[in-house]
Short mmCIF file of C-alpha atoms and ligand atoms in Angstrom, two decimals:
data_model
loop_
_atom_site.label_atom_id
_atom_site.label_comp_id
_atom_site.label_asym_id
_atom_site.label_seq_id
_atom_site.Cartn_x
_atom_site.Cartn_y
_atom_site.Cartn_z
CA MET A 1 35.72 16.64 -28.22
CA ALA A 2 34.03 20.63 -29.61
CA PRO A 3 31.24 21.02 -27.56
CA ALA A 4 31.57 24.74 -30.03
CA ALA A 5 30.07 22.57 -32.26
CA ALA A 6 26.70 21.96 -30.92
CA THR A 7 24.33 24.73 -31.12
CA THR A 8 21.10 24.18 -29.57
CA ASP A 9 20.11 21.94 -27.04
CA GLU A 10 19.41 19.06 -29.44
CA ASP A 11 22.77 18.79 -29.91
CA PHE A 12 23.82 17.75 -26.11
CA GLU A 13 22.84 14.38 -25.15
CA VAL A 14 22.31 14.50 -21.16
CA VAL A 15 24.37 12.26 -18.71
CA ILE A 16 22.78 11.46 -16.11
CA GLY A 17 23.99 8.66 -13.08
CA LEU A 18 22.18 7.87 -9.66
CA GLU A 19 22.85 8.16 -6.07
CA VAL A 20 20.21 6.82 -3.55
CA HIS A 21 20.90 6.91 0.38
CA ALA A 22 17.64 5.08 2.35
CA GLN A 23 16.89 4.09 5.52
CA LEU A 24 16.33 0.37 6.36
CA THR A 25 13.21 -0.30 8.24
CA THR A 26 15.54 -2.69 10.66
CA ALA A 27 14.69 -2.19 14.79
CA SER A 28 17.64 -1.28 15.87
CA LYS A 29 20.16 0.97 14.94
CA MET A 30 23.55 0.10 12.40
CA PHE A 31 26.32 -0.74 14.99
CA CYS A 32 24.55 -0.46 18.45
CA ARG A 33 20.78 -1.29 20.78
CA CYS A 34 19.46 2.01 19.75
CA SER A 35 15.18 1.45 18.28
CA THR A 36 15.80 3.11 15.15
CA ASP A 37 12.01 4.57 15.24
CA TYR A 38 13.03 8.07 16.61
CA SER A 39 10.22 9.64 15.51
CA GLY A 40 8.78 12.75 16.71
CA ALA A 41 11.07 11.86 20.25
CA ALA A 42 12.79 14.11 21.61
CA PRO A 43 16.34 14.50 20.42
CA ASN A 44 19.31 13.10 21.63
CA THR A 45 16.77 11.06 22.86
CA HIS A 46 17.13 7.38 21.21
CA VAL A 47 21.29 7.20 22.07
CA CYS A 48 23.84 5.68 23.37
CA PRO A 49 27.88 5.89 23.61
CA VAL A 50 28.60 3.46 20.50
CA CYS A 51 25.97 6.49 18.73
CA MET A 52 27.61 8.62 20.44
CA GLY A 53 31.10 8.06 18.90
CA MET A 54 32.35 7.61 22.21
CA PRO A 55 36.05 6.22 21.97
CA GLY A 56 36.94 3.53 23.50
CA VAL A 57 33.13 1.90 22.41
CA LEU A 58 32.54 -1.45 20.41
CA PRO A 59 29.84 -1.65 17.13
CA VAL A 60 28.56 -4.64 16.61
CA ILE A 61 26.89 -5.87 12.50
CA ASN A 62 22.80 -5.46 12.95
CA LYS A 63 21.93 -8.63 11.22
CA ARG A 64 19.44 -7.65 9.36
CA ALA A 65 20.96 -4.55 7.88
CA VAL A 66 22.75 -7.03 6.71
CA GLU A 67 20.48 -8.95 5.24
CA TYR A 68 17.81 -6.51 3.98
CA THR A 69 20.88 -4.82 1.85
CA LEU A 70 21.28 -8.60 0.20
CA MET A 71 18.01 -8.19 -0.45
CA THR A 72 18.29 -4.77 -2.34
CA GLY A 73 20.84 -6.69 -4.19
CA LEU A 74 18.72 -9.43 -5.40
CA ALA A 75 16.12 -8.72 -6.46
CA LEU A 76 18.86 -5.35 -8.64
CA ASN A 77 20.21 -8.72 -10.37
CA CYS A 78 23.48 -7.58 -8.80
CA GLN A 79 25.97 -10.77 -8.22
CA ILE A 80 26.59 -10.74 -4.52
CA PRO A 81 30.45 -11.71 -3.56
CA GLU A 82 31.35 -13.99 -1.58
CA ARG A 83 34.04 -11.32 1.26
CA ALA A 84 32.41 -7.98 1.48
CA LYS A 85 34.07 -5.38 4.32
CA PHE A 86 33.39 -1.83 5.97
CA ASP A 87 36.01 0.92 5.44
CA ARG A 88 36.34 3.95 7.71
CA LYS A 89 35.83 6.92 6.16
CA ASN A 90 37.17 9.64 6.93
CA TYR A 91 36.31 13.02 6.96
CA PRO A 92 35.82 16.68 9.56
CA TYR A 93 32.18 17.66 10.39
CA PRO A 94 29.97 18.67 13.38
CA ASP A 95 27.57 15.68 12.52
CA LEU A 96 29.96 13.34 11.80
CA MET A 97 30.48 12.37 15.87
CA LYS A 98 33.36 10.14 15.62
CA GLY A 99 35.21 12.07 12.60
CA TYR A 100 34.59 8.62 10.34
CA GLN A 101 31.90 7.20 8.81
CA ILE A 102 31.66 3.39 8.32
CA SER A 103 30.94 2.51 5.38
CA GLN A 104 31.59 0.45 2.33
CA TYR A 105 34.72 1.29 0.40
CA ASP A 106 36.34 -2.02 -2.22
CA MET A 107 33.96 -4.32 -1.41
CA PRO A 108 30.57 -3.53 -1.14
CA LEU A 109 27.40 -6.66 -0.09
CA CYS A 110 26.34 -6.18 -3.87
CA ARG A 111 27.51 -5.38 -6.89
CA ASN A 112 26.60 -4.81 -11.27
CA GLY A 113 22.90 -5.27 -10.60
CA TRP A 114 20.26 -3.20 -13.17
CA VAL A 115 16.75 -1.72 -13.04
CA ASP A 116 15.02 -1.79 -16.70
CA ILE A 117 12.58 1.17 -17.06
CA GLU A 118 10.13 2.17 -19.93
CA VAL A 119 9.66 5.77 -20.39
CA ASP A 120 7.70 6.87 -23.52
CA GLY A 121 7.43 3.56 -25.09
CA VAL A 122 11.43 3.54 -24.92
CA LYS A 123 12.63 0.69 -22.87
CA ARG A 124 16.72 1.58 -21.22
CA ARG A 125 18.29 -0.91 -18.46
CA ILE A 126 19.57 1.16 -15.91
CA ARG A 127 23.32 -0.26 -15.37
CA VAL A 128 23.54 -0.43 -10.52
CA ASN A 129 27.05 0.10 -10.18
CA ARG A 130 27.09 -1.37 -5.94
CA VAL A 131 23.94 -1.31 -3.86
CA HIS A 132 26.00 -1.35 0.00
CA LEU A 133 25.93 -0.36 3.40
CA GLU A 134 26.91 2.41 5.56
CA GLU A 135 25.48 4.74 9.24
CA ASP A 136 24.02 7.44 8.66
CA THR A 137 25.16 10.55 10.51
CA ALA A 138 22.94 13.18 13.14
CA ARG A 139 21.65 15.90 12.28
CA LEU A 140 22.78 19.62 12.41
CA LEU A 141 19.88 22.18 13.03
CA HIS A 142 20.77 26.18 12.01
CA ARG A 143 19.82 28.73 14.01
CA ALA A 144 19.78 32.22 15.83
CA ASP A 145 19.49 34.07 18.79
CA SER A 146 17.59 37.50 19.17
CA SER A 147 20.69 39.45 17.97
CA GLY A 148 20.63 37.02 15.11
CA GLU A 149 24.35 35.65 15.96
CA GLU A 150 24.37 31.95 14.57
CA TYR A 151 24.72 28.30 16.01
CA SER A 152 23.83 25.50 15.55
CA LEU A 153 22.06 22.13 16.91
CA VAL A 154 23.16 18.73 16.74
CA ASP A 155 20.40 15.80 17.19
CA ILE A 156 22.34 13.06 17.78
CA ASN A 157 18.33 10.61 17.49
CA ARG A 158 19.48 9.75 13.33
CA ALA A 159 23.15 8.94 14.17
CA GLY A 160 24.14 5.22 13.54
CA MET A 161 20.83 5.13 11.51
CA PRO A 162 21.56 1.78 9.02
CA LEU A 163 21.64 2.79 5.46
CA MET A 164 22.14 1.47 2.12
CA GLU A 165 23.20 3.36 -1.01
CA ILE A 166 23.06 2.52 -4.11
CA VAL A 167 24.70 3.63 -7.15
CA THR A 168 23.99 3.52 -10.58
CA GLU A 169 26.27 3.61 -13.67
CA PRO A 170 25.44 6.95 -15.79
CA ASP A 171 22.83 5.20 -17.67
CA ALA A 172 20.11 7.78 -17.96
CA ARG A 173 19.48 9.08 -21.10
CA SER A 174 16.88 12.15 -19.39
CA PRO A 175 15.50 13.66 -16.19
CA ALA A 176 12.61 12.16 -17.20
CA GLU A 177 14.26 8.18 -16.90
CA ALA A 178 16.01 8.90 -13.53
CA VAL A 179 13.65 10.21 -12.21
CA ALA A 180 10.94 7.04 -13.34
CA TYR A 181 14.24 4.43 -11.98
CA LEU A 182 13.54 6.38 -8.76
CA GLN A 183 10.23 5.43 -8.76
CA LYS A 184 10.91 2.12 -9.64
CA LEU A 185 13.61 1.66 -7.32
CA ARG A 186 11.02 3.17 -4.80
CA GLN A 187 9.05 0.85 -5.06
CA ILE A 188 11.23 -2.58 -4.81
CA LEU A 189 12.58 -0.98 -1.84
CA ARG A 190 8.51 -0.86 -0.31
CA TYR A 191 7.84 -4.45 -1.60
CA LEU A 192 10.82 -5.77 0.11
CA GLY A 193 9.79 -4.40 2.98
CA VAL A 194 13.69 -3.65 4.30
CA SER A 195 12.77 0.92 3.53
CA ASP A 196 10.05 2.83 3.92
CA ALA A 197 11.36 4.94 1.01
CA ASN A 198 10.02 8.30 1.71
CA MET A 199 11.68 11.90 0.10
CA GLU A 200 9.44 14.05 2.02
CA GLU A 201 9.97 12.50 4.63
CA GLY A 202 13.98 11.98 3.81
CA ASN A 203 13.87 7.91 3.84
CA PHE A 204 14.43 7.98 0.59
CA ARG A 205 17.01 10.60 -0.59
CA CYS A 206 18.65 11.10 -3.97
CA GLU A 207 21.68 13.34 -5.36
CA PRO A 208 21.58 12.70 -9.35
CA ASN A 209 25.05 13.04 -11.15
CA LEU A 210 24.70 15.38 -14.83
CA SER A 211 26.60 16.23 -17.96
CA LEU A 212 26.07 17.09 -20.71
CA ARG A 213 28.13 16.21 -24.16
CA PRO A 214 27.71 16.92 -27.79
CA ARG A 215 25.18 14.62 -29.60
CA GLY A 216 27.88 11.72 -31.78
CA SER A 217 30.84 12.16 -28.60
CA ASN A 218 31.19 8.63 -26.46
CA ALA A 219 33.08 10.43 -24.15
CA PHE A 220 31.72 12.03 -20.90
CA GLY A 221 31.33 15.74 -20.07
CA GLN A 222 32.54 17.34 -17.12
CA LYS A 223 29.56 16.27 -13.49
CA VAL A 224 27.40 17.78 -11.16
CA GLU A 225 25.87 16.71 -8.60
CA LEU A 226 22.89 17.65 -7.34
CA LYS A 227 21.53 17.77 -3.35
CA ASN A 228 18.91 18.58 -1.21
CA LEU A 229 15.40 16.82 -3.18
CA ASN A 230 13.22 16.41 -0.77
CA SER A 231 10.70 14.91 -3.72
CA PHE A 232 10.14 13.65 -7.38
CA ARG A 233 8.71 16.78 -8.04
CA ALA A 234 11.65 18.45 -7.02
CA ALA A 235 13.72 16.14 -8.51
CA LEU A 236 13.11 16.60 -11.92
CA ARG A 237 13.39 19.83 -11.93
CA ALA A 238 16.86 20.48 -10.40
CA MET A 239 18.03 18.04 -13.86
CA GLU A 240 15.83 19.99 -15.77
CA PHE A 241 17.51 23.64 -14.75
CA GLU A 242 20.28 22.02 -14.70
CA VAL A 243 20.43 20.48 -18.65
CA GLN A 244 19.47 24.28 -19.91
CA ARG A 245 21.88 25.74 -17.36
CA GLN A 246 24.80 23.03 -18.69
CA ALA A 247 23.53 24.17 -22.34
CA ALA A 248 23.38 27.42 -21.94
CA VAL A 249 27.14 26.96 -20.31
CA LEU A 250 28.94 25.33 -23.53
CA ARG A 251 26.81 26.91 -26.15
CA SER A 252 28.24 30.33 -24.74
CA GLY A 253 32.15 28.02 -25.22
CA GLY A 254 32.54 27.68 -21.58
CA ARG A 255 33.52 24.42 -19.25
CA VAL A 256 31.03 22.58 -16.76
CA VAL A 257 32.92 22.71 -13.47
CA GLN A 258 32.74 19.82 -11.61
CA GLU A 259 31.53 20.40 -8.19
CA THR A 260 27.67 20.16 -5.78
CA ARG A 261 25.29 22.52 -6.79
CA GLY A 262 22.06 21.72 -4.76
CA TRP A 263 18.09 23.13 -5.04
CA ARG A 264 16.62 25.55 -3.07
CA GLU A 265 13.31 25.94 -4.29
CA ASP A 266 12.46 28.98 -3.23
CA THR A 267 13.83 30.29 -6.75
CA GLN A 268 13.88 26.80 -8.35
CA GLU A 269 16.88 27.39 -9.07
CA THR A 270 20.72 24.70 -8.29
CA ALA A 271 23.39 26.78 -6.79
CA SER A 272 26.84 25.72 -6.07
CA GLN A 273 27.69 24.13 -2.27
CA ARG A 274 30.62 23.59 -2.92
CA SER A 275 33.49 22.91 -6.37
CA LYS A 276 35.65 19.52 -6.30
CA GLU A 277 38.17 21.73 -5.48
CA GLU A 278 37.72 21.80 -1.47
CA ALA A 279 36.69 17.68 -1.81
CA HIS A 280 37.87 15.35 1.25
CA ASP A 281 40.15 12.82 0.40
CA TYR A 282 38.49 10.55 2.54
CA ARG A 283 41.85 8.05 3.75
CA TYR A 284 39.56 4.49 3.50
CA PHE A 285 40.21 1.83 5.50
CA PRO A 286 38.94 -1.41 6.56
CA GLU A 287 37.08 -1.16 10.37
CA PRO A 288 40.06 -2.45 11.85
CA ASP A 289 37.31 -2.98 15.01
CA LEU A 290 34.29 -4.85 12.75
CA PRO A 291 35.35 -8.83 11.23
CA PRO A 292 35.28 -9.23 7.12
CA LEU A 293 31.70 -10.78 6.12
CA ALA A 294 31.37 -14.07 4.76
CA ILE A 295 28.82 -13.98 2.55
CA THR A 296 28.31 -17.54 2.02
CA ARG A 297 26.21 -19.11 -1.36
CA GLU A 298 23.83 -20.52 1.05
CA TYR A 299 22.86 -17.83 2.38
CA VAL A 300 22.38 -15.79 0.28
CA GLU A 301 19.94 -18.45 -2.30
CA GLU A 302 17.85 -18.99 0.59
CA LEU A 303 17.49 -15.89 1.20
CA ARG A 304 16.45 -15.21 -2.83
CA ARG A 305 13.28 -18.37 -1.65
CA ARG A 306 12.23 -15.44 0.71
CA LEU A 307 12.35 -13.29 -2.30
CA PRO A 308 8.51 -11.48 -2.42
CA GLU A 309 7.38 -11.92 -5.52
CA LEU A 310 8.24 -8.09 -7.27
CA PRO A 311 6.76 -5.40 -8.74
CA GLU A 312 7.45 -6.68 -12.37
CA SER A 313 6.58 -9.95 -12.08
CA ARG A 314 2.68 -9.86 -9.99
CA ARG A 315 2.40 -7.60 -12.92
CA GLU A 316 2.92 -9.62 -15.32
CA ARG A 317 1.17 -12.22 -14.03
CA PHE A 318 -2.16 -10.38 -13.68
CA LEU A 319 -2.36 -10.03 -16.97
CA SER A 320 -1.87 -13.85 -17.34
CA GLU A 321 -4.37 -15.11 -15.00
CA TYR A 322 -6.30 -12.65 -14.28
CA GLY A 323 -6.74 -11.09 -17.92
CA LEU A 324 -7.69 -7.75 -17.24
CA SER A 325 -5.73 -5.04 -19.62
CA PRO A 326 -1.57 -3.67 -18.62
CA TYR A 327 -2.86 0.00 -17.34
CA GLU A 328 -5.10 -1.73 -14.94
CA ALA A 329 -2.58 -5.41 -13.86
CA GLU A 330 0.29 -1.21 -13.46
CA LEU A 331 -2.29 0.02 -11.02
CA LEU A 332 -3.23 -2.84 -8.79
CA THR A 333 0.37 -3.86 -8.83
CA GLU A 334 1.74 -0.61 -7.45
CA SER A 335 1.33 -1.28 -4.19
CA ARG A 336 2.06 -4.43 -2.99
CA SER A 337 -1.02 -3.81 0.12
CA ARG A 338 -2.79 -3.06 -2.56
CA ALA A 339 -2.17 -5.87 -4.83
CA ASP A 340 -2.95 -8.64 -2.46
CA PHE A 341 -5.65 -6.93 -0.87
CA TYR A 342 -7.16 -7.26 -4.45
CA GLU A 343 -5.84 -10.64 -4.39
CA ALA A 344 -7.65 -11.85 -1.99
CA ALA A 345 -10.86 -9.76 -2.91
CA VAL A 346 -10.44 -11.84 -6.33
CA LYS A 347 -9.74 -15.33 -4.39
CA ALA A 348 -13.08 -14.70 -2.59
CA ALA A 349 -15.65 -14.28 -5.46
CA GLY A 350 -14.23 -16.93 -6.77
CA GLY A 351 -11.64 -15.84 -9.27
CA GLY A 352 -13.08 -16.35 -13.24
CA LYS A 353 -14.83 -13.69 -15.01
CA ARG A 354 -15.11 -12.13 -11.79
CA ALA A 355 -11.39 -10.90 -10.88
CA LYS A 356 -11.77 -8.41 -14.06
CA LEU A 357 -15.01 -7.52 -12.05
CA VAL A 358 -13.21 -7.08 -8.95
CA SER A 359 -11.02 -4.71 -11.09
CA ASN A 360 -13.27 -2.73 -12.09
CA TRP A 361 -15.27 -2.19 -8.82
CA PHE A 362 -11.71 -1.86 -6.53
CA LEU A 363 -10.34 0.73 -9.54
CA SER A 364 -13.91 2.75 -9.86
CA ASP A 365 -15.66 3.39 -6.92
CA PHE A 366 -13.39 2.37 -4.60
CA ALA A 367 -10.27 3.49 -5.51
CA ARG A 368 -12.29 7.60 -5.31
CA HIS A 369 -13.73 6.47 -2.04
CA LEU A 370 -9.69 6.29 -1.11
CA ASN A 371 -8.92 9.03 -3.01
CA ALA A 372 -11.16 11.76 -1.11
CA ALA A 373 -9.92 9.38 2.71
CA GLY A 374 -6.59 9.35 1.43
CA ILE A 375 -5.37 5.98 2.54
CA GLU A 376 -4.63 3.01 1.20
CA ALA A 377 -7.53 0.08 0.86
CA SER A 378 -5.33 -2.12 3.51
CA GLU A 379 -5.89 1.74 5.26
CA SER A 380 -10.08 1.66 5.06
CA LYS A 381 -12.23 -0.40 6.73
CA VAL A 382 -13.74 -2.85 3.89
CA ARG A 383 -12.54 -6.21 3.88
CA PRO A 384 -11.33 -8.19 1.22
CA GLU A 385 -13.53 -10.58 0.89
CA GLN A 386 -16.40 -7.88 1.71
CA LEU A 387 -15.77 -5.64 -1.80
CA ALA A 388 -16.12 -9.65 -2.97
CA SER A 389 -19.36 -9.98 -1.82
CA LEU A 390 -20.52 -7.10 -3.60
CA VAL A 391 -19.42 -7.91 -6.55
CA VAL A 392 -20.73 -11.39 -6.28
CA MET A 393 -23.99 -9.84 -5.62
CA VAL A 394 -24.26 -7.01 -8.73
CA ASP A 395 -22.45 -10.52 -10.46
CA GLU A 396 -25.18 -12.46 -9.53
CA GLY A 397 -28.28 -10.34 -10.46
CA LYS A 398 -29.35 -9.29 -6.93
CA LEU A 399 -28.36 -5.88 -7.14
CA ASN A 400 -28.47 -3.61 -8.94
CA GLY A 401 -24.96 -1.15 -9.73
CA ALA A 402 -26.13 2.29 -8.69
CA ALA A 403 -27.62 0.05 -5.46
CA ALA A 404 -24.83 -1.83 -5.58
CA LYS A 405 -22.36 1.93 -5.08
CA HIS A 406 -24.53 3.53 -1.98
CA VAL A 407 -24.15 0.17 0.03
CA LEU A 408 -20.00 0.87 -1.10
CA GLU A 409 -20.80 3.74 0.22
CA GLU A 410 -21.55 2.51 3.59
CA MET A 411 -19.56 0.37 3.30
CA PHE A 412 -16.84 2.52 2.95
CA ALA A 413 -18.24 4.93 6.04
CA GLY A 414 -18.58 2.13 8.26
CA GLY A 415 -17.31 -1.88 7.09
CA ARG A 416 -20.42 -3.05 7.92
CA ASP A 417 -21.17 -6.54 5.68
CA PRO A 418 -22.57 -5.62 2.15
CA GLU A 419 -25.88 -8.06 3.00
CA GLU A 420 -26.72 -6.50 6.22
CA ILE A 421 -26.88 -2.94 3.96
CA VAL A 422 -28.55 -3.94 1.30
CA ARG A 423 -31.07 -6.41 3.60
CA GLU A 424 -31.93 -3.33 6.60
CA ARG A 425 -31.73 -1.07 3.58
CA GLY A 426 -34.35 -3.35 1.36
CA LEU A 427 -32.39 -2.08 -2.17
CA SER A 428 -32.03 -5.61 -3.53
CA VAL A 429 -33.77 -5.83 -6.30
CA MET A 430 -37.23 -7.56 -7.16
CA GLU A 431 -38.50 -10.49 -7.06
CA ASP A 432 -41.43 -9.69 -6.91
CA GLU A 433 -42.77 -9.04 -10.68
CA GLY A 434 -46.14 -7.48 -9.97
CA ALA A 435 -44.72 -4.94 -8.14
CA ILE A 436 -42.71 -3.96 -11.06
CA LEU A 437 -45.36 -4.08 -14.10
CA GLU A 438 -47.55 -2.29 -11.24
CA ALA A 439 -44.88 0.66 -11.31
CA VAL A 440 -44.69 0.31 -15.55
CA ARG A 441 -48.34 0.74 -15.71
CA LYS A 442 -48.12 3.91 -13.50
CA VAL A 443 -45.74 6.01 -15.38
CA ILE A 444 -47.94 4.71 -18.58
CA ALA A 445 -50.91 6.58 -17.68
CA GLU A 446 -49.07 9.60 -16.12
CA ASN A 447 -47.01 9.78 -19.43
CA ALA A 448 -49.46 10.46 -22.33
CA LYS A 449 -47.68 12.59 -24.48
CA VAL A 450 -44.38 10.22 -23.33
CA VAL A 451 -46.74 7.15 -25.03
CA GLY A 452 -48.24 9.06 -27.91
CA ASP A 453 -44.39 10.03 -28.88
CA TYR A 454 -44.01 6.95 -28.82
CA LYS A 455 -47.10 5.37 -30.62
CA ALA A 456 -46.25 8.14 -33.54
CA GLY A 457 -43.87 6.06 -34.76
CA LYS A 458 -41.27 7.02 -32.48
CA PRO A 459 -39.07 3.72 -30.56
CA GLY A 460 -36.26 5.71 -28.51
CA ALA A 461 -39.29 7.99 -26.95
CA ILE A 462 -40.13 4.19 -24.40
CA ASN A 463 -36.38 5.48 -22.96
CA ALA A 464 -37.89 8.08 -20.63
CA LEU A 465 -40.41 6.19 -18.89
CA VAL A 466 -37.28 3.85 -18.05
CA GLY A 467 -35.64 6.40 -15.02
CA PRO A 468 -39.74 7.06 -13.57
CA VAL A 469 -40.86 3.68 -13.07
CA MET A 470 -36.79 2.93 -11.09
CA ARG A 471 -37.52 5.91 -9.27
CA GLU A 472 -40.72 3.90 -8.52
CA THR A 473 -38.73 1.05 -8.23
CA ARG A 474 -36.51 3.36 -5.06
CA GLY A 475 -34.29 1.31 -8.07
CA ARG A 476 -34.05 -1.96 -6.69
CA ALA A 477 -35.81 -2.79 -10.45
CA ASN A 478 -33.51 -4.51 -13.32
CA ALA A 479 -33.38 -2.07 -15.85
CA ARG A 480 -33.76 -5.13 -18.69
CA ARG A 481 -37.06 -6.37 -16.91
CA VAL A 482 -38.12 -2.55 -17.00
CA GLN A 483 -37.68 -2.19 -20.52
CA GLU A 484 -39.49 -5.47 -21.85
CA LEU A 485 -42.89 -4.50 -19.98
CA LEU A 486 -43.20 -1.09 -20.44
CA GLU A 487 -42.73 -2.44 -23.76
CA ALA A 488 -45.10 -5.34 -23.66
CA GLU A 489 -46.97 -2.54 -22.21
CA LEU A 490 -47.77 0.07 -25.09
CA LYS A 491 -47.33 -2.97 -27.46
CA GLY A 492 -50.71 -4.49 -25.89
P1 LIG B 1 32.60 10.42 -8.03
O1 LIG B 1 33.47 9.44 -7.40
O2 LIG B 1 32.37 12.01 -8.22
O3 LIG B 1 31.74 10.48 -6.43
P2 LIG B 1 31.69 8.71 -9.04
O4 LIG B 1 32.27 7.44 -10.41
O5 LIG B 1 31.28 7.65 -8.50
O6 LIG B 1 32.40 9.37 -8.76
O7 LIG B 1 30.09 8.07 -9.62
C1 LIG B 1 29.49 8.92 -8.91
C2 LIG B 1 28.28 8.68 -9.21
O8 LIG B 1 28.12 9.82 -11.39
C3 LIG B 1 27.66 7.50 -9.78
O9 LIG B 1 26.20 7.52 -10.29
C4 LIG B 1 28.27 8.07 -11.83
O10 LIG B 1 26.83 7.13 -13.08
C5 LIG B 1 28.00 8.66 -12.51
N1 LIG B 1 28.65 9.45 -12.86
C6 LIG B 1 29.65 9.34 -13.58
N2 LIG B 1 29.96 9.81 -13.95
C7 LIG B 1 29.18 11.11 -14.64
C8 LIG B 1 28.82 12.23 -15.85
N3 LIG B 1 29.44 12.38 -15.98
N4 LIG B 1 27.77 12.46 -16.02
C9 LIG B 1 27.60 11.75 -15.30
N5 LIG B 1 27.64 11.47 -14.22
C10 LIG B 1 28.23 10.46 -13.75
ZN1 LIG B 2 23.55 3.92 19.79
MG1 LIG B 3 31.82 8.61 -5.62
#
């Protein structure tokens, strides 16, 4: 390989493989009965002899964690081997209570899956090498006392939390592709309900491995592992920085050293944390305190049947079943709760062509209120049936679009039924032709100049009269009917 031949960034191909650690949303920890719900709890209050790593205790496998991992594997198109086992990964570190982590080495729960992504019209399959289960470590808090003396505190609440690791093959070819994979993975985990998958909260932690090679080369270059990424934005920035850094090293004739580099938010740079020379030999061996797992095919098929409809197929179905655009389908299936809300509203509205109308209202006015409040549809006071009623009233011509916007605003604020708001405010469309005609005549009488323009051969002038009539009727008249009555009056 001759990296020196590459003289510009375009001469290098980016290669990225991703490791993701996702905390599972089980009720109890991986190998003990401690509650996983410790957020906001005082340090070291969700602990027991097992997760504190006391000698002489025995771990017990959390069945739900195994189930969640298998469900994830199935959703990621993985094979589920008939046998799996846990192994000890040994390394000395203050956040590791036992001096080893129970993980899975050569017999993980899931293997050989894939996730399809698309970036700028380019589709790519990211192969998933494995999905395995392990336990999280404790958390260290680094402090300094008043004299500047540094010390560390340990919070064991996180120790023993069920942690799922998902490792890809080095298939992503740009930082944008890597982020697209991460976003899709997060969406799938949330649809499955197996993880909150929140990067900012640390329950979805990603470590991209990135290398460059001269375009056209088949051999991989030396990779660098990136850590400390607390958002998709940080992940993207760190990878982009790393591409530039490695390209500069290679262009100047140097070689990239294998190391772990941490993203520094303050300087927007990656900095070396640990080189390969300091890497541990983990001395893996089978965990003697846990039995190997036999995964029956019946169990796998039962789990497969229980999988919810996943984002990709739900999006496809929204396209064909509701006649939505790809963009609308994408937005409406972004989260499972949003898609559920939309479908419930469509059903209540009677389906058919109203599916499109519900989508219009959902993605415009309703979405605006949701965004402003920073909540999901399922968290709002508006129920799917209420949104449906509003759409139906507009569709049946009982309520004007403009009035409906006000009604939705009130529904959003107070959660009341649209019918009730319409009745109370007298917003329903005027059935009384006489009243509309009265308003039309009044406006004609008050706008002699516009009327003159119209009669002088400017038919467009009539538009200037519609608004005042609508105001006269407090927005309750049907605009098309107003136009017709105006024309009839002016011609007559
Ligand atoms: P290690 O033994 O250093 O942990 P692995 O083979 O387990 O390496 O791979 C860890 C991650 O790094 C995987 O996601 C893999 O796809 C990725 N990876 C491996 N080699 C490269 C490379 N040359 N460039 C980019 N990513 C790589
Ligand atoms: Zn415990
Ligand atoms: Mg590895």
